[in-house]
Short mmCIF file of C-alpha atoms in Angstrom, two decimals:
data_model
loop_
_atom_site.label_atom_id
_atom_site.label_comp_id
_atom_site.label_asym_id
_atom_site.label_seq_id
_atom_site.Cartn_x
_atom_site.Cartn_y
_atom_site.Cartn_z
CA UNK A 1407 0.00 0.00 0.00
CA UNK A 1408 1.15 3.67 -0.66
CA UNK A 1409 2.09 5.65 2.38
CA UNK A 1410 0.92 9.31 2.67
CA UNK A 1411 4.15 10.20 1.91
CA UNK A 1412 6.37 8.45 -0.43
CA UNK A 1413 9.80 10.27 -2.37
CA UNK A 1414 12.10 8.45 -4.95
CA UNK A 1415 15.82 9.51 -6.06
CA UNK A 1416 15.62 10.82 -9.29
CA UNK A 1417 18.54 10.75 -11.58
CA UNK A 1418 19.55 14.35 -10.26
CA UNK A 1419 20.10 12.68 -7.12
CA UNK A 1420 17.28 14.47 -5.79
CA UNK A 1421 14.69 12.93 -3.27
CA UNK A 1422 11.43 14.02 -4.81
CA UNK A 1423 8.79 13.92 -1.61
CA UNK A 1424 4.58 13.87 -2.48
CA UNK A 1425 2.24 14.23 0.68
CA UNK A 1426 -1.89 14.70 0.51
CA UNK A 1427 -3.15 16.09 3.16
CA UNK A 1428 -5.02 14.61 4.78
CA UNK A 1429 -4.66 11.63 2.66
CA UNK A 1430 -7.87 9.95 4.27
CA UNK A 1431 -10.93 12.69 4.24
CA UNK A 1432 -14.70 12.79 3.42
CA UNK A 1433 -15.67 13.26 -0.23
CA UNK A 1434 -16.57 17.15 -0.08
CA UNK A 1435 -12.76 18.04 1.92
CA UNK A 1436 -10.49 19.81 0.68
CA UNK A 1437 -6.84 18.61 0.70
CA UNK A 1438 -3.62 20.06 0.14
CA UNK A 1439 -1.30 18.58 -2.40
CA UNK A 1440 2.83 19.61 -2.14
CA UNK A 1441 5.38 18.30 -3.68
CA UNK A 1442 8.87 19.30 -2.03
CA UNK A 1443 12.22 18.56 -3.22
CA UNK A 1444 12.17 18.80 -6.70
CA UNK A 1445 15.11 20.69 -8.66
CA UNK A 1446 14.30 24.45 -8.84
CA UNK A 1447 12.59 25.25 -12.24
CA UNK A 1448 11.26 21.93 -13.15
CA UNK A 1449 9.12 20.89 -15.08
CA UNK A 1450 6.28 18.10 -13.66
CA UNK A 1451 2.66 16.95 -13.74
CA UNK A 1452 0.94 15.76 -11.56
CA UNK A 1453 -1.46 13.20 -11.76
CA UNK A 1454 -4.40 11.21 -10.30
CA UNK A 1455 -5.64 7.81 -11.23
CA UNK A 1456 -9.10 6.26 -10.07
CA UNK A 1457 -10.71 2.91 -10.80
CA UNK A 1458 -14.02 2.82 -10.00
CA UNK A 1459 -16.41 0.46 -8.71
CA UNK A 1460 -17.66 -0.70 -12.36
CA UNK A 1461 -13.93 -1.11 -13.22
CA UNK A 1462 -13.14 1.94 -14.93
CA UNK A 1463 -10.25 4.02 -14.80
CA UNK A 1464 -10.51 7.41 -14.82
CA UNK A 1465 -7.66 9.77 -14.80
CA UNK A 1466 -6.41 14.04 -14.68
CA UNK A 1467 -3.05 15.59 -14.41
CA UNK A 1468 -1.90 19.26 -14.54
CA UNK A 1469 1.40 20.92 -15.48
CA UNK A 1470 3.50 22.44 -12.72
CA UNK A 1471 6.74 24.26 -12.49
CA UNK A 1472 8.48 24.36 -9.01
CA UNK A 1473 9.74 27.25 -7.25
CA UNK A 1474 13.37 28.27 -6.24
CA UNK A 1475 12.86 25.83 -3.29
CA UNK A 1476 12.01 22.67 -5.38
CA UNK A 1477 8.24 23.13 -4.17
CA UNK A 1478 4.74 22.97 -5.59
CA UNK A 1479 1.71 23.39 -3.69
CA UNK A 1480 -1.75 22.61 -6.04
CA UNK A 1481 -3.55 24.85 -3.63
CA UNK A 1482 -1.59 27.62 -4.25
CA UNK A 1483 0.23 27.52 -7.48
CA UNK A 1484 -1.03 27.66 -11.53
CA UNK A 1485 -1.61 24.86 -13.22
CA UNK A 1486 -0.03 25.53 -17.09
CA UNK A 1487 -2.78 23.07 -18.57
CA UNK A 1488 -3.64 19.68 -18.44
CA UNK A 1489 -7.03 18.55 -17.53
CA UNK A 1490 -7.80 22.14 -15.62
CA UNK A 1491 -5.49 25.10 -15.81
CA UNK A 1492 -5.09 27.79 -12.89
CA UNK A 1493 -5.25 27.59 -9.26
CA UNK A 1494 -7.28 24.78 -8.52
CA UNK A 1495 -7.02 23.15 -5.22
CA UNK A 1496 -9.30 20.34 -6.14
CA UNK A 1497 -8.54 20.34 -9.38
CA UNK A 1498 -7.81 16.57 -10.13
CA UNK A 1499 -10.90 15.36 -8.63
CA UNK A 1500 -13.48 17.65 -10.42
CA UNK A 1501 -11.85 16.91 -14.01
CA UNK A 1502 -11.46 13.15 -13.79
CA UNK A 1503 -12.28 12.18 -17.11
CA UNK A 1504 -12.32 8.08 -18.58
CA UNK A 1505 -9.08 7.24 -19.47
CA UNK A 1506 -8.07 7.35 -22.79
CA UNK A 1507 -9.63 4.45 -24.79
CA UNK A 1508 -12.35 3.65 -22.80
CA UNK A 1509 -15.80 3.20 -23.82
CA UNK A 1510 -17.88 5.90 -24.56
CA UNK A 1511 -20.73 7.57 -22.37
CA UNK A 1512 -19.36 6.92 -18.71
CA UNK A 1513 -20.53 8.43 -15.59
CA UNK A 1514 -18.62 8.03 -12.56
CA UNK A 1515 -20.71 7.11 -9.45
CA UNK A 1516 -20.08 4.97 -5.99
CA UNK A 1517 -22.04 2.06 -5.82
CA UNK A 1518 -20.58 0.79 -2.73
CA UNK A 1519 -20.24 3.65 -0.16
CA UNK A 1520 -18.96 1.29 2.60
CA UNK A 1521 -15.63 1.24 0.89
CA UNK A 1522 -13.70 4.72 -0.07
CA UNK A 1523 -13.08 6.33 -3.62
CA UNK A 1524 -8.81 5.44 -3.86
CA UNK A 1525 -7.25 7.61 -6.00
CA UNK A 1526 -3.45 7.65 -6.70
CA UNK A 1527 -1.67 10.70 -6.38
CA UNK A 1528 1.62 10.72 -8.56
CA UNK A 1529 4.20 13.26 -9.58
CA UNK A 1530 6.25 12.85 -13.05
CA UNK A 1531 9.18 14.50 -14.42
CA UNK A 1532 8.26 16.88 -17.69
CA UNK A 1533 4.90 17.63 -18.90
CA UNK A 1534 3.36 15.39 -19.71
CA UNK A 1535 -0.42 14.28 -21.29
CA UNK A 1536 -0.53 10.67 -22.10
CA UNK A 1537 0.61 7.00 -21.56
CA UNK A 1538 1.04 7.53 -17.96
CA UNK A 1539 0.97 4.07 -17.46
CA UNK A 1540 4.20 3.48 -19.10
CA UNK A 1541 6.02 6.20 -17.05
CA UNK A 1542 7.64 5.56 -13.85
CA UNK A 1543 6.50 8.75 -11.11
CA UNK A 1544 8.91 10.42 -9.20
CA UNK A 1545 6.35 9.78 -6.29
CA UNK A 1546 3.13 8.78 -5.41
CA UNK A 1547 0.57 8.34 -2.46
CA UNK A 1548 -2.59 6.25 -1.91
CA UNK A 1549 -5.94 8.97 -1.05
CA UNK A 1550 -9.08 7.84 0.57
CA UNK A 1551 -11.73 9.65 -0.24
CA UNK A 1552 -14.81 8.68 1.87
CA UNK A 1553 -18.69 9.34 1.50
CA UNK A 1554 -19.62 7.51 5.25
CA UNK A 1555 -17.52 9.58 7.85
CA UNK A 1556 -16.74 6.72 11.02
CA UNK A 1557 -19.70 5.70 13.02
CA UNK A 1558 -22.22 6.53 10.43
CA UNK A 1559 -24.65 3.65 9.97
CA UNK A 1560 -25.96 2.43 7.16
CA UNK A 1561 -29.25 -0.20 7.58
CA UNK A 1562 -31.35 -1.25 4.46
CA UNK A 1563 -34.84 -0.86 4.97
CA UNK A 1564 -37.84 -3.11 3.53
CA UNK A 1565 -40.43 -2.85 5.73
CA UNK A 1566 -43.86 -1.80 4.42
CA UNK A 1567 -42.91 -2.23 1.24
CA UNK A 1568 -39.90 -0.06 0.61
CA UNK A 1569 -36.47 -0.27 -1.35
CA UNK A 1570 -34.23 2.10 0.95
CA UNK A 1571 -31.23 2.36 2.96
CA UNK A 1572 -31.06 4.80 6.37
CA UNK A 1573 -28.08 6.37 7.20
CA UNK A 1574 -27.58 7.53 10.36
CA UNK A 1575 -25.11 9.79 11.33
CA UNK A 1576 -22.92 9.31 14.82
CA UNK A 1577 -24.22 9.30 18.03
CA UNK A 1578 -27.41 8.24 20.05
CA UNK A 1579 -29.82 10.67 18.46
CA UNK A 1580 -33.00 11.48 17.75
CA UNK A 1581 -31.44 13.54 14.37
CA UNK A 1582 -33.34 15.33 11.36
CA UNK A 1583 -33.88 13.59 8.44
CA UNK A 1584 -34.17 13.95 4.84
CA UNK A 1585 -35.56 11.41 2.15
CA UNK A 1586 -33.53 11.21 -0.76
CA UNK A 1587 -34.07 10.95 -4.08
CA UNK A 1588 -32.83 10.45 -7.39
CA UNK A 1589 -33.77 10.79 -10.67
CA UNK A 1590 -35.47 8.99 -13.83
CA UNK A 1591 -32.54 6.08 -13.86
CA UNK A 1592 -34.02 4.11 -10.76
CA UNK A 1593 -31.97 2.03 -9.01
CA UNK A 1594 -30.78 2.87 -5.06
CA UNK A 1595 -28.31 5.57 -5.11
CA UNK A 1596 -26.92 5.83 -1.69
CA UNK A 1597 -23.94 8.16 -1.84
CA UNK A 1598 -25.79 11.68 -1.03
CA UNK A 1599 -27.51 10.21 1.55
CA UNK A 1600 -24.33 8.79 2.97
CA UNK A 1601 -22.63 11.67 2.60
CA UNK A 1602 -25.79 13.71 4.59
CA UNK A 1603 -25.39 11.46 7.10
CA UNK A 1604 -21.70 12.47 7.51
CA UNK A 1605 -22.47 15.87 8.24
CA UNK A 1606 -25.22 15.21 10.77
CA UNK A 1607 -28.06 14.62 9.40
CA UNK A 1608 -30.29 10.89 9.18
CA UNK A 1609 -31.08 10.05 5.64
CA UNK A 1610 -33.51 7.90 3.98
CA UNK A 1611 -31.78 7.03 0.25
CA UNK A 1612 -35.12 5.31 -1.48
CA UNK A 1613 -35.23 3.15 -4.78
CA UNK A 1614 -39.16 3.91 -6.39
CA UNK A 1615 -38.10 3.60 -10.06
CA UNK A 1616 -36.68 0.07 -10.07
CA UNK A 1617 -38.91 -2.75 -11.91
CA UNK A 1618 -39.13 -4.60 -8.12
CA UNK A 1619 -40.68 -1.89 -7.05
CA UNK A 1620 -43.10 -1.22 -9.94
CA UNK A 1621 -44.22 -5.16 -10.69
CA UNK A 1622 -47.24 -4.83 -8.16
CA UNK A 1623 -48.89 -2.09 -9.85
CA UNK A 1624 -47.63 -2.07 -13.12
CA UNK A 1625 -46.56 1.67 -12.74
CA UNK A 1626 -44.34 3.17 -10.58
CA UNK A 1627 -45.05 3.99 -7.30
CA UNK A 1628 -48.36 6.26 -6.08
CA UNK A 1629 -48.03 9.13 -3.15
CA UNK A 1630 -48.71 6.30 -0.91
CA UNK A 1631 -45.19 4.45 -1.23
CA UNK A 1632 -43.54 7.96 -0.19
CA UNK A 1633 -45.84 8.59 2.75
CA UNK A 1634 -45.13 4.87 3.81
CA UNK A 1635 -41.15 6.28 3.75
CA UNK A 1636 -42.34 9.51 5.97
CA UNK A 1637 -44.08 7.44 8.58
CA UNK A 1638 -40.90 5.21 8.88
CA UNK A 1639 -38.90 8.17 9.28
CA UNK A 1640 -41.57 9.54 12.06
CA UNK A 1641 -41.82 6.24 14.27
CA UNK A 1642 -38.01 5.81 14.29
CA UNK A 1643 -36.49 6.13 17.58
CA UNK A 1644 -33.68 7.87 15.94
CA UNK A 1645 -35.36 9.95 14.01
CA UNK A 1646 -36.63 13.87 14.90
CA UNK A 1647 -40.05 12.81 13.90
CA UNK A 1648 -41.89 16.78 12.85
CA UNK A 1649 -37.68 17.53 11.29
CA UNK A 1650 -38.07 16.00 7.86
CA UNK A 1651 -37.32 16.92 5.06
CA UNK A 1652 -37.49 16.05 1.50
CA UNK A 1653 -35.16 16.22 -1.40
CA UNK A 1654 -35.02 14.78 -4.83
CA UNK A 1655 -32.98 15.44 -8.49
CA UNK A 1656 -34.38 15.40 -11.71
CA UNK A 1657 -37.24 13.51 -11.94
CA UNK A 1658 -36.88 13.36 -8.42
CA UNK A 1659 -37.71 16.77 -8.33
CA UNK A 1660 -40.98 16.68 -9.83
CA UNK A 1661 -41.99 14.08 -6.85
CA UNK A 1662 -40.43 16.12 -4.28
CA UNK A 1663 -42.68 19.24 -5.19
CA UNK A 1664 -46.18 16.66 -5.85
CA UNK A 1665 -45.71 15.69 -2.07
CA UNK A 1666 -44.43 18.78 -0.27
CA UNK A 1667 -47.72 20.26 -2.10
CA UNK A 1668 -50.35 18.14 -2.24
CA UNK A 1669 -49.96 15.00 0.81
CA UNK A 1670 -52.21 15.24 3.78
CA UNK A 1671 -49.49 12.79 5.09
CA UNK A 1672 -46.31 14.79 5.30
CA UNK A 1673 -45.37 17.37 6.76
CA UNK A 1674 -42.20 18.62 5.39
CA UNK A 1675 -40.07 21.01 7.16
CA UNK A 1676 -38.34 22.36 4.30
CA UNK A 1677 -38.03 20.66 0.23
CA UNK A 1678 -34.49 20.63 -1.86
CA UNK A 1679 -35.12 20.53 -5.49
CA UNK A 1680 -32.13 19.79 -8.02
CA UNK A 1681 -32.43 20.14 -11.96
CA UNK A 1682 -35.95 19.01 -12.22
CA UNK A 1683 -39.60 20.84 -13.35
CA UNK A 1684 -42.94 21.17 -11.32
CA UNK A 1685 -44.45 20.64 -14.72
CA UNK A 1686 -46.38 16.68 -14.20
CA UNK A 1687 -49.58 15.04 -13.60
CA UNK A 1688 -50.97 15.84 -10.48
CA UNK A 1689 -53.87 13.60 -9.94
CA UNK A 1690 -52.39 10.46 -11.44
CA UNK A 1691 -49.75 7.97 -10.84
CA UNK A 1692 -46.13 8.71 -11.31
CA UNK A 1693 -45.64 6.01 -13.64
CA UNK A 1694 -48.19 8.59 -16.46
CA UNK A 1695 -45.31 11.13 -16.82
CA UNK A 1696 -44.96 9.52 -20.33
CA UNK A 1697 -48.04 10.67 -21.20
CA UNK A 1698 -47.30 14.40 -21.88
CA UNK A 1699 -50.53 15.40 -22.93
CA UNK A 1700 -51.25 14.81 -18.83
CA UNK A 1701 -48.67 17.47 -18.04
CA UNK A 1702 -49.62 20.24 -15.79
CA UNK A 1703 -48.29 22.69 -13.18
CA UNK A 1704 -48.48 21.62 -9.29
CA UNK A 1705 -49.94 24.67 -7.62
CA UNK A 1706 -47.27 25.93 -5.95
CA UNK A 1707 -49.27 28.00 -4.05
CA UNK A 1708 -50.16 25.09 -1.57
CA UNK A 1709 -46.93 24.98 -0.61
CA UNK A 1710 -45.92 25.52 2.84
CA UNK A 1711 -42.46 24.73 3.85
CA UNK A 1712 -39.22 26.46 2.68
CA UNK A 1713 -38.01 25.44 -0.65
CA UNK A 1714 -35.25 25.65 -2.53
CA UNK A 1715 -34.44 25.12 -5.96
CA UNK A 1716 -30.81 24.41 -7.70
CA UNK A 1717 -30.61 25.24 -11.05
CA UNK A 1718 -28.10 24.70 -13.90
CA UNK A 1719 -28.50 27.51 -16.79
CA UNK A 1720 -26.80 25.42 -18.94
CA UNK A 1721 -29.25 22.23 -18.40
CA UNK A 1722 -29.89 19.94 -21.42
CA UNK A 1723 -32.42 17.67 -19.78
CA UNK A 1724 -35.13 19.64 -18.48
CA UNK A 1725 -36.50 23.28 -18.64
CA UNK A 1726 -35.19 23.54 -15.22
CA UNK A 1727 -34.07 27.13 -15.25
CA UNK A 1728 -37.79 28.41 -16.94
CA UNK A 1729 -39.32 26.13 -14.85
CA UNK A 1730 -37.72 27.71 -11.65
CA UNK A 1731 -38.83 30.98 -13.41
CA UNK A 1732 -42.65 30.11 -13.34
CA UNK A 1733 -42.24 28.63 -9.86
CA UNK A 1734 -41.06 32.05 -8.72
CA UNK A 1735 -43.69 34.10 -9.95
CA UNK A 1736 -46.27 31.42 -9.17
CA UNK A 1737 -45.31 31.51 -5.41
CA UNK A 1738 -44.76 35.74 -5.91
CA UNK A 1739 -48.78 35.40 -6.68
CA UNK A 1740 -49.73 32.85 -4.53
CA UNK A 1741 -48.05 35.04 -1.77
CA UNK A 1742 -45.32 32.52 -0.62
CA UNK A 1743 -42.70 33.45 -2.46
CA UNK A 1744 -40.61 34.13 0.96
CA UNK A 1745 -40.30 30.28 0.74
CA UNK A 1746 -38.66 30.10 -1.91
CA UNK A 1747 -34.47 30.33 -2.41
CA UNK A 1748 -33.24 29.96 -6.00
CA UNK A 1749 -29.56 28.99 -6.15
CA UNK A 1750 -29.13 29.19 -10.59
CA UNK A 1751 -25.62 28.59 -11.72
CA UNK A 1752 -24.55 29.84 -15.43
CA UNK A 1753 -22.87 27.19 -17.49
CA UNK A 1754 -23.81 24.49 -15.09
CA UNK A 1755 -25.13 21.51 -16.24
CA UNK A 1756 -28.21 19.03 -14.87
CA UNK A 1757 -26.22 16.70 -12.94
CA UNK A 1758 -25.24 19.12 -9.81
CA UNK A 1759 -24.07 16.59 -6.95
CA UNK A 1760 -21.57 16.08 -4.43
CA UNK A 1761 -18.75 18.57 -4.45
CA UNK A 1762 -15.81 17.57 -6.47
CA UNK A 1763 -17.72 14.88 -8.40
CA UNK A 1764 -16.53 14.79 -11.97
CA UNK A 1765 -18.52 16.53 -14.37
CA UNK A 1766 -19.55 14.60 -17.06
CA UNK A 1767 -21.54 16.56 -20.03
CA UNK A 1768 -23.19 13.30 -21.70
CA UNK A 1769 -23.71 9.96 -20.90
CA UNK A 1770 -25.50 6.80 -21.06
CA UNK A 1771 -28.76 6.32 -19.40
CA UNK A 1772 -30.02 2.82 -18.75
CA UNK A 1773 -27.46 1.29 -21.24
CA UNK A 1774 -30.07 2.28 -23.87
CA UNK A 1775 -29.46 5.88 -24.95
CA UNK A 1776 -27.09 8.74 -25.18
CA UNK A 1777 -28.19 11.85 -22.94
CA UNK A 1778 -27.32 15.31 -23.18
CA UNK A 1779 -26.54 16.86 -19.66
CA UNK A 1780 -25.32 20.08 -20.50
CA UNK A 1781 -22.50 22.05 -18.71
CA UNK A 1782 -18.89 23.22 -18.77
CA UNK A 1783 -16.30 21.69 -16.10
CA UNK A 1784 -14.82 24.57 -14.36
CA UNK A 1785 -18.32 26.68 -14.12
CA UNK A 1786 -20.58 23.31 -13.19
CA UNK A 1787 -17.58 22.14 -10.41
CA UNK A 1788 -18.13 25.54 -8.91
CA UNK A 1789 -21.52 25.22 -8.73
CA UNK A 1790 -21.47 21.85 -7.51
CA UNK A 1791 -19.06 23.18 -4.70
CA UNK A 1792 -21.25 26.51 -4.00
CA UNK A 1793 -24.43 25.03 -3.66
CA UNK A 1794 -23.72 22.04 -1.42
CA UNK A 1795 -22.33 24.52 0.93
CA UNK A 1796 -25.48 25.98 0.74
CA UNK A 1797 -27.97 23.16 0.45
CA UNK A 1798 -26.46 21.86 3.89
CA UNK A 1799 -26.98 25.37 5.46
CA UNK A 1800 -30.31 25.55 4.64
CA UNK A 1801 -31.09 21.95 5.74
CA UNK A 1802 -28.89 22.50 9.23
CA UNK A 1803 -31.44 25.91 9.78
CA UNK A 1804 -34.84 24.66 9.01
CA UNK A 1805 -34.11 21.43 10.10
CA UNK A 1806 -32.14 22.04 13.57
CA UNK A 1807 -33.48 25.63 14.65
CA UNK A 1808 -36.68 27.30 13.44
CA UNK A 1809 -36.38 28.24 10.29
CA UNK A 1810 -34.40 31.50 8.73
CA UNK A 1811 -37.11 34.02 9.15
CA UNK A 1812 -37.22 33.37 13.02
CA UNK A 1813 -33.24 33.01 13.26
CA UNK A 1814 -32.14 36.09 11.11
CA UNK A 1815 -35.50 37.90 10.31
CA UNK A 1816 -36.77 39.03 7.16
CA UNK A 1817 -35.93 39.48 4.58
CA UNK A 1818 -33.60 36.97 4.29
CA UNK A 1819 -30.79 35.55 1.76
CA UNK A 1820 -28.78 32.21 1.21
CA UNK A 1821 -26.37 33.37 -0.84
CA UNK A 1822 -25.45 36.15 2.26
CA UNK A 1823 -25.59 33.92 4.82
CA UNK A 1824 -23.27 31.31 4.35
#
C-alpha cells in the first residue's frame, strides 16, 4: 500500500517527496497537495488515477513548475494546462475524465459507499499528457476519499414495502432527516444520503423507479409508497419525527414538489429541489409522466415549507431554469414566495451533486441511450461546490433551529448567509 508520503531519487540525485493532506478525508474536503524537493525550475505533472467500482479508470493531471525551493503546492500555485489550468485546489478530482480508450458515455458514481473512492496521487518528471501508465512517477501516495464519515450507519430498509437504505449519522440521536431521491434512472443511489449522514443529518436514500418496485402495480409507485417512507422516518427512535425533510434530483424533483404540495401525510419542514420541473400530472400515478398530454403545473401556491431550488443555466435535460422561473412568480402570486431560495448557476449543467464529483456533459442512461446533460467543467464544479455549501446550510437551519425568518429575520438571503 502507498504511504501518505512516499519520495524516490531521481537521476539528479534528488529525493522528490509527495504528501496529501489529509490523505484519508470525506468526499466534499479539501486537501492540500505539495510536492517538495524537486530541482528548482522543473518541469512536472501531476497526476491522479481512479478505478471505479464498475472497473473503470478514470484519470487528470496538470502541469506544474516548481519554485526556487524545489516546491509545488496545487492549492496555491497555476496549473499551465492539463485537464484544468489555474489555481485549482481540487482540481484533479473535479476533471477526472475516462481514461483514454475507454468506452464511450461513462458516468462516474459509488455504488458501494462502505468502501472509499482510492485515488493515486503521482508526480512525473516533464509535462506530460498521455501513456502515464508506461512512465515511472517520481512519487506517489494512496488517497481515501470517503462518502460515510466513522460511526455513520448504514441499515437497508424493507419494511412496508420499501427499497431504501437509512443512514444515520454518529451518536445516540434522535437527528433530522431527509428522504432522498434520485432521478429517472431508478436504481438505489446511496452516496448523497451517505454523505448527509456524515455531516449530521439521518437520511432515507429510497429506490421507487426500479422494476421490483413497480411489478405490483404495473406503474411506478403512487403518493402512498412515499408517505409509507415519511411514517418510517416519524416512528423511528432515531429519528426527529416533525424535522423531515425532502429532497429529490431530476425527476426526483418533480416528486419532491407533488408531495411537499399536495400530501395530507407529510409534513415537510423544508423541500431541496435539483435540476428538475414542477411541470407533471398531479392527480395520477407517477408512472403517467410519459403521457405528456397529462402534463400540468403543481400549484405551488399550496406549498408551505421552505423550498429551494438548484438550477443549472446550462441544463440539457429539463427546462429547469424556466421552470424555476414560473415557480417564482407562481409563489410571488400565490403570496409565498418568501419560501422560496433559488440557487441558478450559469454554465452548469443538470447533474449538480456532491462537491468535487466529476462533471460529465453526456452519458449513457439505462445502457439504452445517449443523454445530453449540459454544462462546462470549471463553471458546473463551482456550482457543484457553492451550492452544497449551501444546500447543507439551509437543511442544518430549518431542520435544527426554526427556520431562517425566526433566526435572522426578514428578509432573508442564502447566498449572504453562508
Amino acid at each position: 500500500m502507498l504511504h501518505p508520503s512516499r519520495w524516490i531519487k531521481t537521476g539528479k540525485h534528488r529525493c522528490v517527496q509527495l504528501s496529501v493532506n489529509p490523505s484519508r478525508g470525506l468526499m466534499d474536503e479539501k486537501f492540500v497537495i505539495l510536492v517538495q524537493h524537486a530541482p528548482p525550475g522543473s518541469e512536472l505533472t501531476v497526476h491522479a488515477l481512479h478505478q471505479c467500482d464498475d472497473g473503470h479508470g478514470w484519470d487528470a493531471f496538470a502541469h506544474y513548475i516548481s519554485d526556487a525551493t524545489g516546491r509545488v503546492n496545487v492549492s496555491e500555485d497555476c496549473s499551465l494546462g492539463g485537464t484544468y489550468s489555474g489555481i485549482e485546489p481540487m482540481g484533479l478530482l473535479w476533471s477526472l475524465r475516462p481514461v483514454p480508450g475507454s468506452k464511450p458515455g461513462l458516468r462516474l458514481r459509488k455504488k458501494n459507499v462502505q468502501e472509499p473512492m482510492l485515488v493515486t496521487v503521482s508526480v512525473y518528471e516533464g509535462h506530460r499528457k498521455e501513456g502515464f501508465a508506461d512512465l515511472v512517477p517520481l512519487a506517489s501516495v494512496l488517497v481515501e476519499r470517503w462518502y460515510m464519515a466513522p460511526g455513520v450507519r448504514r441499515i437497508p430498509v424493507t419494511e412496508g414495502g420499501l427499497t431504501a437504505t437509512l443512514f444515520l449519522p454518529p451518536g445516540p440521536g434522535p437527528f433530522p432527516a431527509v428522504m432522498d431521491l434520485w432521478g429517472g434512472g431508478g436504481q438505489l443511489v446511496e452516496y448523497r444520503s451517505a454523505l448527509l449522514a456524515s455531516h449530521g443529518i439521518a437520511a432515507l436514500a429510497i429506490d421507487y423507479l426500479t422494476a421490483k418496485n413497480t411489478s405490483q402495480t404495473g406503474i411506478n409507485m403512487s403518493a402512498t409508497y412515499f408517505e409509507t417512507a415519511y411514517k418510517f422516518l416519524q416512528e423511528h427512535p432515531q429519528i426527529l419525527g416533525s424535522r423531515i425533510a425532502m429532497m429529490g434530483l431530476s425527476f426526483g424533483t418533480g416528486v419532491t414538489l407533488r408531495m411537499a404540495a399536495y400530501s395530507e401525510v407529510m409534513k415537510l419542514r423544508c423541500a431541496v429541489c435539483i435540476s428538475g420541473s414542477h411541470v407533471q400530472p398531479v392527480d395520477k400515478e407517477m408512472g403517467s409522466v410519459k403521457e405528456l398530454l397529462c402534463f400540468v403545473s403543481l400549484q405551488m401556491g399550496r406549498l408551505q415549507c421552505p423550498l429551494m431550488l438548484i438550477v443549472g443555466e446550462d441544463d440539457q435535460n429539463w427546462a429547469a431554469e424556466e421552470s424555476a422561473n414560473d415557480m417564482k412568480e407562481m409563489m410571488e402570486r400565490a403570496g409565498n414566495s418568501h419560501l422560496l431560495t433559488v440557487l441558478s448557476y450559469p454554465e452548469a449543467g443538470h447533474l449538480i451533486e456532491p462537491p468535487y464529483t466529476p462533471h460529465v456533459r453526456f452519458s449513457k442512461f439505462k445502457s439504452v441511450v445517449m443523454v445530453l446533460w449540459g454544462g462546462q467543467t470549471l463553471a458546473h464544479s463551482r456550482a457543484q461546490e457553492d451550492s452544497w455549501k449551501k444546500m447543507l446550510f439551509f437543511l442544518r437551519v430549518n431542520l435544527f433551529t426554526n427556520g431562517l425568518e425566526k433566526v435572522f429575520g426578514p428578509p432573508f438571503k442564502i447566498a449572504e448567509l453562508c
